[in-house]
Short mmCIF file of C-alpha atoms in Angstrom, two decimals:
data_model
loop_
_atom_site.label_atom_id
_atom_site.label_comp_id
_atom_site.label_asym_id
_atom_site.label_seq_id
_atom_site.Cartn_x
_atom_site.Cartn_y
_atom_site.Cartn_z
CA UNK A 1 123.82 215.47 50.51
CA UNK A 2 125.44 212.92 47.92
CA UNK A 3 128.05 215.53 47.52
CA UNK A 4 129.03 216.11 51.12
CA UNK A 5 129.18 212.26 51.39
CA UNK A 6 131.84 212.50 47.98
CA UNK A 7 133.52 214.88 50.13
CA UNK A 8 134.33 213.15 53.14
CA UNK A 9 134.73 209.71 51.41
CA UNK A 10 137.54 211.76 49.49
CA UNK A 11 138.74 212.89 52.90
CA UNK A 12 138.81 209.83 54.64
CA UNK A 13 140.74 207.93 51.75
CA UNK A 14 142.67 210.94 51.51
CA UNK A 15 143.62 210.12 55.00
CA UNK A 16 143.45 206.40 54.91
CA UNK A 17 146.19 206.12 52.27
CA UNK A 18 148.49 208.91 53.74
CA UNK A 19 148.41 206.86 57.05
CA UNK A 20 149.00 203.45 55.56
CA UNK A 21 152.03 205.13 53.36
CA UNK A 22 153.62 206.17 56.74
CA UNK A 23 153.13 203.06 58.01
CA UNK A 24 154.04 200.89 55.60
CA UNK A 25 157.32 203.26 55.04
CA UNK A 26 155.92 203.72 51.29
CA UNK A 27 155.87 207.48 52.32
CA UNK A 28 159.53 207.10 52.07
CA UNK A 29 159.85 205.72 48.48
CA UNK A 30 157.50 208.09 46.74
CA UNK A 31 157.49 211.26 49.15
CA UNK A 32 156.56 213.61 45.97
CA UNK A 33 152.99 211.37 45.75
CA UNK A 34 152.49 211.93 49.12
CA UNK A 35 153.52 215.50 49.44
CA UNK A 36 151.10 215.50 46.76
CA UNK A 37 148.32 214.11 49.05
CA UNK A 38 149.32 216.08 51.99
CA UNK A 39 148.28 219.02 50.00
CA UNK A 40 145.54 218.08 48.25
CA UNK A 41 143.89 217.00 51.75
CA UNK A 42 145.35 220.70 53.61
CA UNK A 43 143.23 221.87 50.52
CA UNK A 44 140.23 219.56 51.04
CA UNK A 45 139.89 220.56 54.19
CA UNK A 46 140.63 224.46 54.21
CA UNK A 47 137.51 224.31 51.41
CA UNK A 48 135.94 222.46 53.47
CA UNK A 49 136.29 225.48 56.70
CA UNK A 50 135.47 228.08 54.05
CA UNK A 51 132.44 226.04 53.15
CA UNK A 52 130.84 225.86 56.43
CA UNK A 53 132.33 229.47 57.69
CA UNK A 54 132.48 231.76 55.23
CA UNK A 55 130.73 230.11 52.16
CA UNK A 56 130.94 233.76 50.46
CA UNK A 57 134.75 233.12 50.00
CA UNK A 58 134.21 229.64 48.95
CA UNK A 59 134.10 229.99 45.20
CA UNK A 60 136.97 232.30 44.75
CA UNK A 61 139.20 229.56 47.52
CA UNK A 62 138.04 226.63 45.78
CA UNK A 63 140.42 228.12 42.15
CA UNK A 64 143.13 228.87 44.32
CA UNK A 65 143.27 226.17 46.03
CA UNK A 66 142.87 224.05 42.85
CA UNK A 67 145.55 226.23 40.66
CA UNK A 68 147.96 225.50 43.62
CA UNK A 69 146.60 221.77 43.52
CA UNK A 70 147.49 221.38 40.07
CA UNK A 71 151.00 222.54 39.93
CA UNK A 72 152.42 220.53 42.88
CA UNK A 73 149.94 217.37 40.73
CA UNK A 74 153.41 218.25 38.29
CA UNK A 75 155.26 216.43 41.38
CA UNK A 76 153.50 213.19 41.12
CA UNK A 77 154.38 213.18 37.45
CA UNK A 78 157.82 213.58 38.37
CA UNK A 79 157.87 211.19 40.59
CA UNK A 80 156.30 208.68 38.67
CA UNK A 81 158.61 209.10 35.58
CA UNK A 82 161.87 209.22 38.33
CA UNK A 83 160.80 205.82 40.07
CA UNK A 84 159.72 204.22 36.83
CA UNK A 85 162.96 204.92 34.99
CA UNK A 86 165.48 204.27 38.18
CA UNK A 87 166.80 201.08 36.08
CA UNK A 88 166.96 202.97 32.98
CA UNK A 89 169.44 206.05 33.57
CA UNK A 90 169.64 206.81 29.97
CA UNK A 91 166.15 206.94 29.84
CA UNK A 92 165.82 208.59 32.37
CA UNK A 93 168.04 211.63 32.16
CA UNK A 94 166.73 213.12 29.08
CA UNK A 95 163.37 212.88 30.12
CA UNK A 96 163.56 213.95 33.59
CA UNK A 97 165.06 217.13 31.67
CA UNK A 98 162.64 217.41 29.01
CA UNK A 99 160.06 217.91 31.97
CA UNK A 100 161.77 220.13 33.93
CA UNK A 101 161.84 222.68 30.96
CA UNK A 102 157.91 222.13 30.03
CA UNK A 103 157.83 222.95 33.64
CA UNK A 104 159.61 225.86 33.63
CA UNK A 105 158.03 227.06 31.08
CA UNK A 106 154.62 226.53 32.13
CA UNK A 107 155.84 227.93 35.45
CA UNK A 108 157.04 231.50 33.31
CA UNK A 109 153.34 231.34 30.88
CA UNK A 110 151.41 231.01 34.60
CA UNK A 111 153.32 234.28 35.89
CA UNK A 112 152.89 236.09 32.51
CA UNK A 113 150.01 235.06 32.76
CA UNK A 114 148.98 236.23 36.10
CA UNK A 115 151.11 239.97 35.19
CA UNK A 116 148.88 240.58 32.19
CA UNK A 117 146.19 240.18 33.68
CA UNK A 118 146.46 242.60 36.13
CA UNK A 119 144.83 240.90 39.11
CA UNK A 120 141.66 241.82 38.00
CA UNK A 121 139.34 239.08 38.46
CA UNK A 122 142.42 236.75 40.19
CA UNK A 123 139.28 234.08 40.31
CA UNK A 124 138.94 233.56 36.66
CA UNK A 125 142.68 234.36 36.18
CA UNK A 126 143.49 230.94 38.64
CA UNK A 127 140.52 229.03 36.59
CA UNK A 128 142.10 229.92 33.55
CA UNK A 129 145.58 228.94 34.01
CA UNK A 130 144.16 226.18 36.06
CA UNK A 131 142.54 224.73 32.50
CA UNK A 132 146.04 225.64 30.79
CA UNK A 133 148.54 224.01 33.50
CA UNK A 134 146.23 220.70 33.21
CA UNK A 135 146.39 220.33 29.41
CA UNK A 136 149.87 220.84 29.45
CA UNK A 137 150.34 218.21 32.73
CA UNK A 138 148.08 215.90 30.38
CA UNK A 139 150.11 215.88 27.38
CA UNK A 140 153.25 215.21 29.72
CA UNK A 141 151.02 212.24 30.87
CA UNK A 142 150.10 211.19 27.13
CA UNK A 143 153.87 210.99 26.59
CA UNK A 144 154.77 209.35 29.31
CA UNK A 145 152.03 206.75 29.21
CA UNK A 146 152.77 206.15 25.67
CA UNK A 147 156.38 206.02 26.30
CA UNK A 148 155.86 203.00 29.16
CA UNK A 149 153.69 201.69 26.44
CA UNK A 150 156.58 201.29 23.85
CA UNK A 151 158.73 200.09 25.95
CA UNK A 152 157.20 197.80 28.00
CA UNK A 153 158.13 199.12 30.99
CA UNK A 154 157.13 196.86 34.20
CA UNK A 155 156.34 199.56 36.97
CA UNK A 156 155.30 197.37 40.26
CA UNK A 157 152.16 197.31 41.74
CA UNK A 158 152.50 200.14 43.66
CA UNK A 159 153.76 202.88 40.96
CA UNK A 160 151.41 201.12 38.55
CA UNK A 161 148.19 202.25 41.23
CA UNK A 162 149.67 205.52 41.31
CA UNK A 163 150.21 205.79 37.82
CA UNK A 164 146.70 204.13 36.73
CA UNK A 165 144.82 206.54 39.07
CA UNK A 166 147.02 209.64 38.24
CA UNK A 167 145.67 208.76 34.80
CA UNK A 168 141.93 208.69 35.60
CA UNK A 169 142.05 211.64 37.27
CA UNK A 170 144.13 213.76 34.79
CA UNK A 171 142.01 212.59 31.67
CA UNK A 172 138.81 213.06 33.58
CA UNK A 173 140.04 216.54 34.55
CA UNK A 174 141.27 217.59 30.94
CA UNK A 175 138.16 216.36 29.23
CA UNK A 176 135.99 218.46 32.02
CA UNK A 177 137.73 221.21 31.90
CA UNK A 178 136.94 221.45 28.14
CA UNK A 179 133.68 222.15 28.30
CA UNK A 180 133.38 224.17 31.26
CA UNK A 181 133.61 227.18 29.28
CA UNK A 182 130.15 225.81 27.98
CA UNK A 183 128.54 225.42 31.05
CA UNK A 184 124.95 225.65 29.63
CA UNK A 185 125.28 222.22 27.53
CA UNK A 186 124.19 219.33 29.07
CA UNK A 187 127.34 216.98 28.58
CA UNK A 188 129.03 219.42 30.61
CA UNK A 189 126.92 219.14 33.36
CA UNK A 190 127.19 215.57 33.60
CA UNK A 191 130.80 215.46 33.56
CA UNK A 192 131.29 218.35 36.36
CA UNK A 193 128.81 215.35 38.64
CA UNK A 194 130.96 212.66 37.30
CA UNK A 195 134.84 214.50 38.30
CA UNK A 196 134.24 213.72 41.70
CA UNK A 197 133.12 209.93 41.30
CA UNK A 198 136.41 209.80 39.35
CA UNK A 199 138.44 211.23 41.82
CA UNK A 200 136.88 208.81 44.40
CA UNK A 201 137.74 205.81 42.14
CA UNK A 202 141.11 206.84 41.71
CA UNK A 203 141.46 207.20 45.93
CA UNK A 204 140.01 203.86 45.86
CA UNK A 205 142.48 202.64 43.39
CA UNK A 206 145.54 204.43 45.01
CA UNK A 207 144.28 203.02 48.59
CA UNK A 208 143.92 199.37 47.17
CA UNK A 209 147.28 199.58 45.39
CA UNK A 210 149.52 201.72 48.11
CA UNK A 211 147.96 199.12 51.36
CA UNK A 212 150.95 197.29 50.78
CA UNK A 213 154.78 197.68 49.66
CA UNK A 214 155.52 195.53 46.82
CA UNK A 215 158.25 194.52 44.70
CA UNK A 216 159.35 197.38 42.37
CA UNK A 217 159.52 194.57 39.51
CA UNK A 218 161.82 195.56 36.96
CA UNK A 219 163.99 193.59 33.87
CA UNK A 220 167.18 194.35 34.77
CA UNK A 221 170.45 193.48 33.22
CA UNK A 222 173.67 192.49 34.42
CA UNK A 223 176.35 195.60 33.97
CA UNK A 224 177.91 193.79 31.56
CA UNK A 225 174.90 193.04 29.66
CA UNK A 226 175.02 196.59 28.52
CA UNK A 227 177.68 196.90 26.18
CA UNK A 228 176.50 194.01 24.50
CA UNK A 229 173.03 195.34 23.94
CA UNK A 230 174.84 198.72 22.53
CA UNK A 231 176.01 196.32 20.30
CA UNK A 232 172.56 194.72 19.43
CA UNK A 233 171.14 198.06 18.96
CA UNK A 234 173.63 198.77 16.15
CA UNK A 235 172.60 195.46 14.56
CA UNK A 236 169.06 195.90 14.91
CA UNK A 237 169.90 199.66 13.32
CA UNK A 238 171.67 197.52 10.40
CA UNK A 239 168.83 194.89 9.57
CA UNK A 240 166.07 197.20 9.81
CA UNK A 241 167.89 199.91 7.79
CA UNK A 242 169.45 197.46 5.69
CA UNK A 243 165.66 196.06 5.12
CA UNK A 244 163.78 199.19 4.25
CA UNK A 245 166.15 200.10 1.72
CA UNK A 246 166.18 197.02 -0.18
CA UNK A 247 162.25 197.23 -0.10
CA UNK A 248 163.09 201.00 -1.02
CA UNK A 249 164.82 199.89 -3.67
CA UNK A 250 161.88 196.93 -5.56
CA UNK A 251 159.39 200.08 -5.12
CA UNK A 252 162.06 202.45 -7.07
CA UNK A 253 162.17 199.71 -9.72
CA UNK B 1 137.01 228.50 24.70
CA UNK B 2 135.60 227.91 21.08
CA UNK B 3 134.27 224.48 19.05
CA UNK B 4 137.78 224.16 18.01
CA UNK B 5 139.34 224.86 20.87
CA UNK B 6 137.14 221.91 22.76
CA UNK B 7 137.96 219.29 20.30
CA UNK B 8 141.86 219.00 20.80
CA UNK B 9 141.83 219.35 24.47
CA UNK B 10 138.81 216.38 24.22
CA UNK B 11 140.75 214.19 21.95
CA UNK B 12 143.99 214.56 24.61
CA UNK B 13 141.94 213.74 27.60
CA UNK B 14 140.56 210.92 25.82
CA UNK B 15 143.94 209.65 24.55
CA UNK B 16 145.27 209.63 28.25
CA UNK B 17 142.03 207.29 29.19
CA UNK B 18 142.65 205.18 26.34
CA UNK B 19 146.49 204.91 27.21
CA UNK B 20 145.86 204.35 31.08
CA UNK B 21 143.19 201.38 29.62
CA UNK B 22 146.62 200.23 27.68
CA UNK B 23 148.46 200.15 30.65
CA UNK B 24 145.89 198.14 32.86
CA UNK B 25 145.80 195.69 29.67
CA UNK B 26 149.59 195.96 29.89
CA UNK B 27 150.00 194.90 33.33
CA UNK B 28 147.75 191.91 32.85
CA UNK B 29 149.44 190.39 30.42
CA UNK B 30 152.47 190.85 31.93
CA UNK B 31 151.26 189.70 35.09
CA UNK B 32 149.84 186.64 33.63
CA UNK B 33 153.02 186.11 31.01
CA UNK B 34 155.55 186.99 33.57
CA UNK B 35 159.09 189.36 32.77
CA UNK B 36 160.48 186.95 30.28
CA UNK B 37 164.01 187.96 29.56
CA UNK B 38 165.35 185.11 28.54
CA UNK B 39 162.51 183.05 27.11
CA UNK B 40 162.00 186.53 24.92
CA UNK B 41 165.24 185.32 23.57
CA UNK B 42 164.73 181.83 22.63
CA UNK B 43 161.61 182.57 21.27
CA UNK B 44 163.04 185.74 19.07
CA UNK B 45 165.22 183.09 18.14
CA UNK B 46 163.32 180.37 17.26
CA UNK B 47 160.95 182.37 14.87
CA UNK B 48 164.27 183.94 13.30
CA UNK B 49 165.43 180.65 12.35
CA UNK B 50 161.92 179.50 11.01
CA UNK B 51 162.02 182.92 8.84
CA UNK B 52 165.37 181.60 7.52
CA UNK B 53 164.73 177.79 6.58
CA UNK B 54 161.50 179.38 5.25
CA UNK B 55 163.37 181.83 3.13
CA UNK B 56 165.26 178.97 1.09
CA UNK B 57 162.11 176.71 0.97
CA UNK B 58 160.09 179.91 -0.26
CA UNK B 59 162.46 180.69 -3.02
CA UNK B 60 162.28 177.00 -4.69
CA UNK B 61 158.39 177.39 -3.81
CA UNK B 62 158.48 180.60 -5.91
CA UNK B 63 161.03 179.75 -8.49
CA UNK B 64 159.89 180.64 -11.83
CA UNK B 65 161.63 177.28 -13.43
CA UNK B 66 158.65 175.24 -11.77
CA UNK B 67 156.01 178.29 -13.40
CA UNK B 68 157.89 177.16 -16.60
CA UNK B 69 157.07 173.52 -15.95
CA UNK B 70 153.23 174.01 -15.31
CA UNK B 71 152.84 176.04 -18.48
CA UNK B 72 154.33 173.98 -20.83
CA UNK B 73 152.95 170.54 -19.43
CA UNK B 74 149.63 171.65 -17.33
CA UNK B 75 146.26 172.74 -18.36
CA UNK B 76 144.76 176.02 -17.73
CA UNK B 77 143.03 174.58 -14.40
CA UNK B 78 145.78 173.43 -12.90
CA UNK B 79 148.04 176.42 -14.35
CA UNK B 80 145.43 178.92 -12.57
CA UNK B 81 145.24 176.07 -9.03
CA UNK B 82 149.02 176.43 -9.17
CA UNK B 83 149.07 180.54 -9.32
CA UNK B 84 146.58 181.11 -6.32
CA UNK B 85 148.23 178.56 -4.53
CA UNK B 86 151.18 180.40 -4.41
CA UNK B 87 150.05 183.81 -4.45
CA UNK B 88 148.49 182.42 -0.99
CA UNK B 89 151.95 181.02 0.23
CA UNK B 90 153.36 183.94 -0.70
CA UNK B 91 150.82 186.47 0.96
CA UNK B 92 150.67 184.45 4.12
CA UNK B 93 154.94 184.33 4.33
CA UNK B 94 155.28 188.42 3.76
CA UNK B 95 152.56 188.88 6.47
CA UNK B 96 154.42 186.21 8.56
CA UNK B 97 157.61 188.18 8.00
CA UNK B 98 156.00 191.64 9.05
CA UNK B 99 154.84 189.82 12.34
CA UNK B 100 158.52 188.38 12.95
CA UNK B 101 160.14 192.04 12.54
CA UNK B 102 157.15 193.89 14.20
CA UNK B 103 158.36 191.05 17.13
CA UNK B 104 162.05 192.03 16.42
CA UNK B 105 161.08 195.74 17.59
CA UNK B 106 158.96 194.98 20.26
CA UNK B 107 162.14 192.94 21.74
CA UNK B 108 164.89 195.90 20.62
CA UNK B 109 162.48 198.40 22.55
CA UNK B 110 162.19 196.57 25.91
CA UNK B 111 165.86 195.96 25.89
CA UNK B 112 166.13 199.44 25.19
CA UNK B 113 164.80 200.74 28.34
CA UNK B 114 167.65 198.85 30.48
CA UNK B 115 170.53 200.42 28.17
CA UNK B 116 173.17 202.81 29.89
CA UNK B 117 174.24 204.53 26.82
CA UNK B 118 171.96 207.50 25.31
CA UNK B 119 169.83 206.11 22.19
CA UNK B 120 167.27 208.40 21.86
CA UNK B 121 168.45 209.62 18.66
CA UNK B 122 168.93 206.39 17.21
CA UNK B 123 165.55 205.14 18.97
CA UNK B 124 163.66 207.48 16.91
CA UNK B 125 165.63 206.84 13.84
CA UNK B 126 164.65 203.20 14.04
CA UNK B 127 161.08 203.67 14.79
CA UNK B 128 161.46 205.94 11.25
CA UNK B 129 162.41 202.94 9.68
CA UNK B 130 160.43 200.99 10.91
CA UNK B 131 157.77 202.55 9.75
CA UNK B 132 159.14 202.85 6.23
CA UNK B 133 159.42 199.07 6.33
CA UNK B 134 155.76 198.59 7.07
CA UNK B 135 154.83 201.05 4.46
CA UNK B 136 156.84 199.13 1.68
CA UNK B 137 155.72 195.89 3.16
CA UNK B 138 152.42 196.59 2.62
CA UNK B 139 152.92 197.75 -0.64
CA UNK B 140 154.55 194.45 -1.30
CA UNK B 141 152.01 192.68 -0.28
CA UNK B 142 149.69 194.95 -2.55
CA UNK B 143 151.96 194.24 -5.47
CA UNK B 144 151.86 189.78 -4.78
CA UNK B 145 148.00 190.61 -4.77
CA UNK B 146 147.77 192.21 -7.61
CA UNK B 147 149.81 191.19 -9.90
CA UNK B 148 150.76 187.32 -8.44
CA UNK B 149 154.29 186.53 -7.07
CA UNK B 150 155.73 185.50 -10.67
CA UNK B 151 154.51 188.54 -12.22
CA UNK B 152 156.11 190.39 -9.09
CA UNK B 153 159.06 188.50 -9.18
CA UNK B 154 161.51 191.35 -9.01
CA UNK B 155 159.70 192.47 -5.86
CA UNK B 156 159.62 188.90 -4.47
CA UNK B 157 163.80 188.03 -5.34
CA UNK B 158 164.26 190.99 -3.54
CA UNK B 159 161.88 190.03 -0.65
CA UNK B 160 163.59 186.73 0.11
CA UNK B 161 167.31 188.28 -0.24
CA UNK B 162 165.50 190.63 2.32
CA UNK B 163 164.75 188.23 4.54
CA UNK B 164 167.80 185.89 4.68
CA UNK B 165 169.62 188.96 5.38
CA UNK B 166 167.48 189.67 8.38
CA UNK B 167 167.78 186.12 9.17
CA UNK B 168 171.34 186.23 9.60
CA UNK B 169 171.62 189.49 11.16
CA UNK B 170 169.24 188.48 13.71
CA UNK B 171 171.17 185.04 14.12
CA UNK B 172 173.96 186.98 14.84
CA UNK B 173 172.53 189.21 17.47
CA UNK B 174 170.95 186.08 19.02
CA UNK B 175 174.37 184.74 19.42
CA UNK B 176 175.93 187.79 20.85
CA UNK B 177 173.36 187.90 23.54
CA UNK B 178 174.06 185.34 26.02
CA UNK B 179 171.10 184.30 28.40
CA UNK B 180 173.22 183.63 30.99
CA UNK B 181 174.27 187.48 31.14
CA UNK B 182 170.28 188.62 31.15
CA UNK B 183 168.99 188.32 34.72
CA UNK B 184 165.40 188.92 36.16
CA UNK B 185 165.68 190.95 39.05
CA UNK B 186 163.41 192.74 41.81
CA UNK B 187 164.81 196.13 43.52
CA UNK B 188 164.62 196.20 46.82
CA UNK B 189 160.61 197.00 48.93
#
């Protein structure tokens, strides 16, 4: 009962921030997050047919569905490291790269994956690579999060929900999907009832943060800023460089 | 998947929790500090120039001639009052340094996110060194603690020849960056 309740909460927030995106025209700015919805709620909602229809076919559906769930979650990450580095091209270039080859090559060890496996049991194939695609999605996050860390990166309200919920979701997901190859230990059991609270939060947390458009607040610099802060990074290269070596050179002595 | 195959994937998905925590933190600082761009800038500078002045006054403060003084005319009291004393001043001034360049990066990193030019390279080759200057640092401040900042006095010369250096350096990057040219700005809804 609790669970069907989960279910169509999920559902209607699904719903509730896919309609408020349109409306607001934040659909617009970050279409990959809402393609992103648009599927996960086609998915929701096929499960949820297969559930009440043909609930023989529902366990095999539900690691399709969730495979196919989890690569087009590698949009959101996209989109979240495009929108958060649009003032920062130089930033942004190498990085946007950088993810398009761990997603290629993902991409290549899901269809080896899929080949040497033969189609046998396609179920436990798709839970499988499932489990591998989100590690790999979560370490992209790790790096990314750190990397807005570091720099200080201001990402608006908006991308910030997005990114905060993204976040919850992923680390919930990676941590679950850890143990579910134990599935007789107890901790495991409690976190497979706890993924869905966590999705729900981050819905919430997406719904409270996408209601409105807001500012994407940024430090940005005048274009002719820039050549002076090449300069400054050369100087900051000097005293820091310039510093460690004379400490260098007291420890030598 | 095994024991050790759990542990890793555990420690990542905590990591990302821990990070996202980070971020809300982040974002409620900012929020209640606001983007300061240029204020980053007078501040940066202000401290800079304290590290300087201090630098001069630290060097008399740590001269050996006045060391000289207090052994030949004071007793062993005051000769061991005047030793902690300034192993104290000397402690608290290296950790004070550390937090000035530790400030120094945090600055260089945010304005490194708005560059046009590629610095990755270089990016990582400062964090590098950065963390070599912590290390030594540290060890510096080991060494005062140990051994006293007379006794360390090779260690300490170079320390304050270390800072006025970074002192000036910094002055001069303080000059070449002009608030007037650093604007807050909001992108369009």
């Amino acid at each position: 009962m609790a669970g069907n309740l989960l279910w169509w909460a999920c559902i209607f927030l699904e719903t509730a921030v896919l309609v408020r995106g349109i409306s607001s025209g934040l659909a617009k700015r970050y279409r990959l997050f809402y393609g992103y919805l648009i599927f996960i709620l086609s998915g929701e909602v096929i499960r949820l047919i297969s559930y009440v229809f043909a609930p023989d076919r529902y366990g095999s559906l539900y690691w399709y569905t969730e495979l196919a769930t989890v690569i087009a979650s590698y949009a959101v990450i996209l989109e979240i490291l495009n929108q958060s580095l649009q003032s920062c091209p130089a930033l942004s270039r190498p990085l946007t790269r950088l993810l398009w080859i761990i997603f290629a090559l993902t991409l290549t060890y899901v269809c080896c994956g899929l080949m040497a496996n033969g189609f046998v049991s396609v179920s436990r194939v798709a839970a499988d690579l499932s489990r591998d695609l989100r590690i790999v999605e979560g370490a992209l996050l790790l790096l990314m999060l750190w990397f807005f860390g570091r720099h200080r990166l201001s990402l608006g309200r908006n991308l910030r929900g997005i990114t905060i919920g993204m976040t919850m979701w992923v680390g919930a997901n990676v941590i679950n999907l850890a143990f579910l190859s134990s599935p007789g230990h107890e901790f495991s059991a409690f976190l497979r009832e706890l993924l869905p609270v966590t999705y729900l939060t981050a819905l919430v947390l997406w719904c409270l943060s996408l209601w409105s458009v807001a500012p994407i607040s940024t430090i940005r610099l005048a274009p002719e800023a820039e050549r002076d802060l090449a300069m400054v990074a050369t100087k900051t290269r000097i005293t820091v460089t310039g510093i460690s070596e004379r400490f260098l050179g007291v420890l030598r002595q | 998947m095994t024991f050790s195959g759990i542990v890793p994937v555990v420690l990542l998905g905590v990591l990302i929790l821990v990070f996202g925590t980070r971020l809300v933190a982040q974002a409620i600082v900012d929020g209640r500090a606001g983007h300061a761009t240029i204020n980053d800038y007078l501040r940066a500078g202000e401290a800079l120039d304290s590290v300087f002045i201090e630098a001069n006054i630290i060097k008399r403060i740590l001269s050996c001639d006045d060391v000289r003084f207090i052994a030949e005319n004071g007793t062993r009291d005051v000769q061991k009052l005047f030793a902690d004393e300034r192993k104290k001043l000397a402690l608290r001034w290296v950790r004070r340094m550390q937090r000035q360049v530790s400030d120094l990066m945090k600055l260089h990193l945010m304005l490194a996110g708005c560059t046009s030019k590629p610095i990755q390279k270089f990016d990582f080759d400062l964090s590098a060194k950065y963390a070599v200057f912590k290390l030594i640092s540290n060890v510096v401040l080991g060494v005062i603690w140990l051994v006293g900042p007379f006794r360390a006095g090779i260690v300490v010369t170079y320390t304050l020849d270390s800072v006025a250096y970074f002192g000036n350096i910094f002055r001069l990057r303080y000059v070449d960056v002009q608030g007037s040219r650093l604007v807050s700005g909001q992108g369009a809804p």
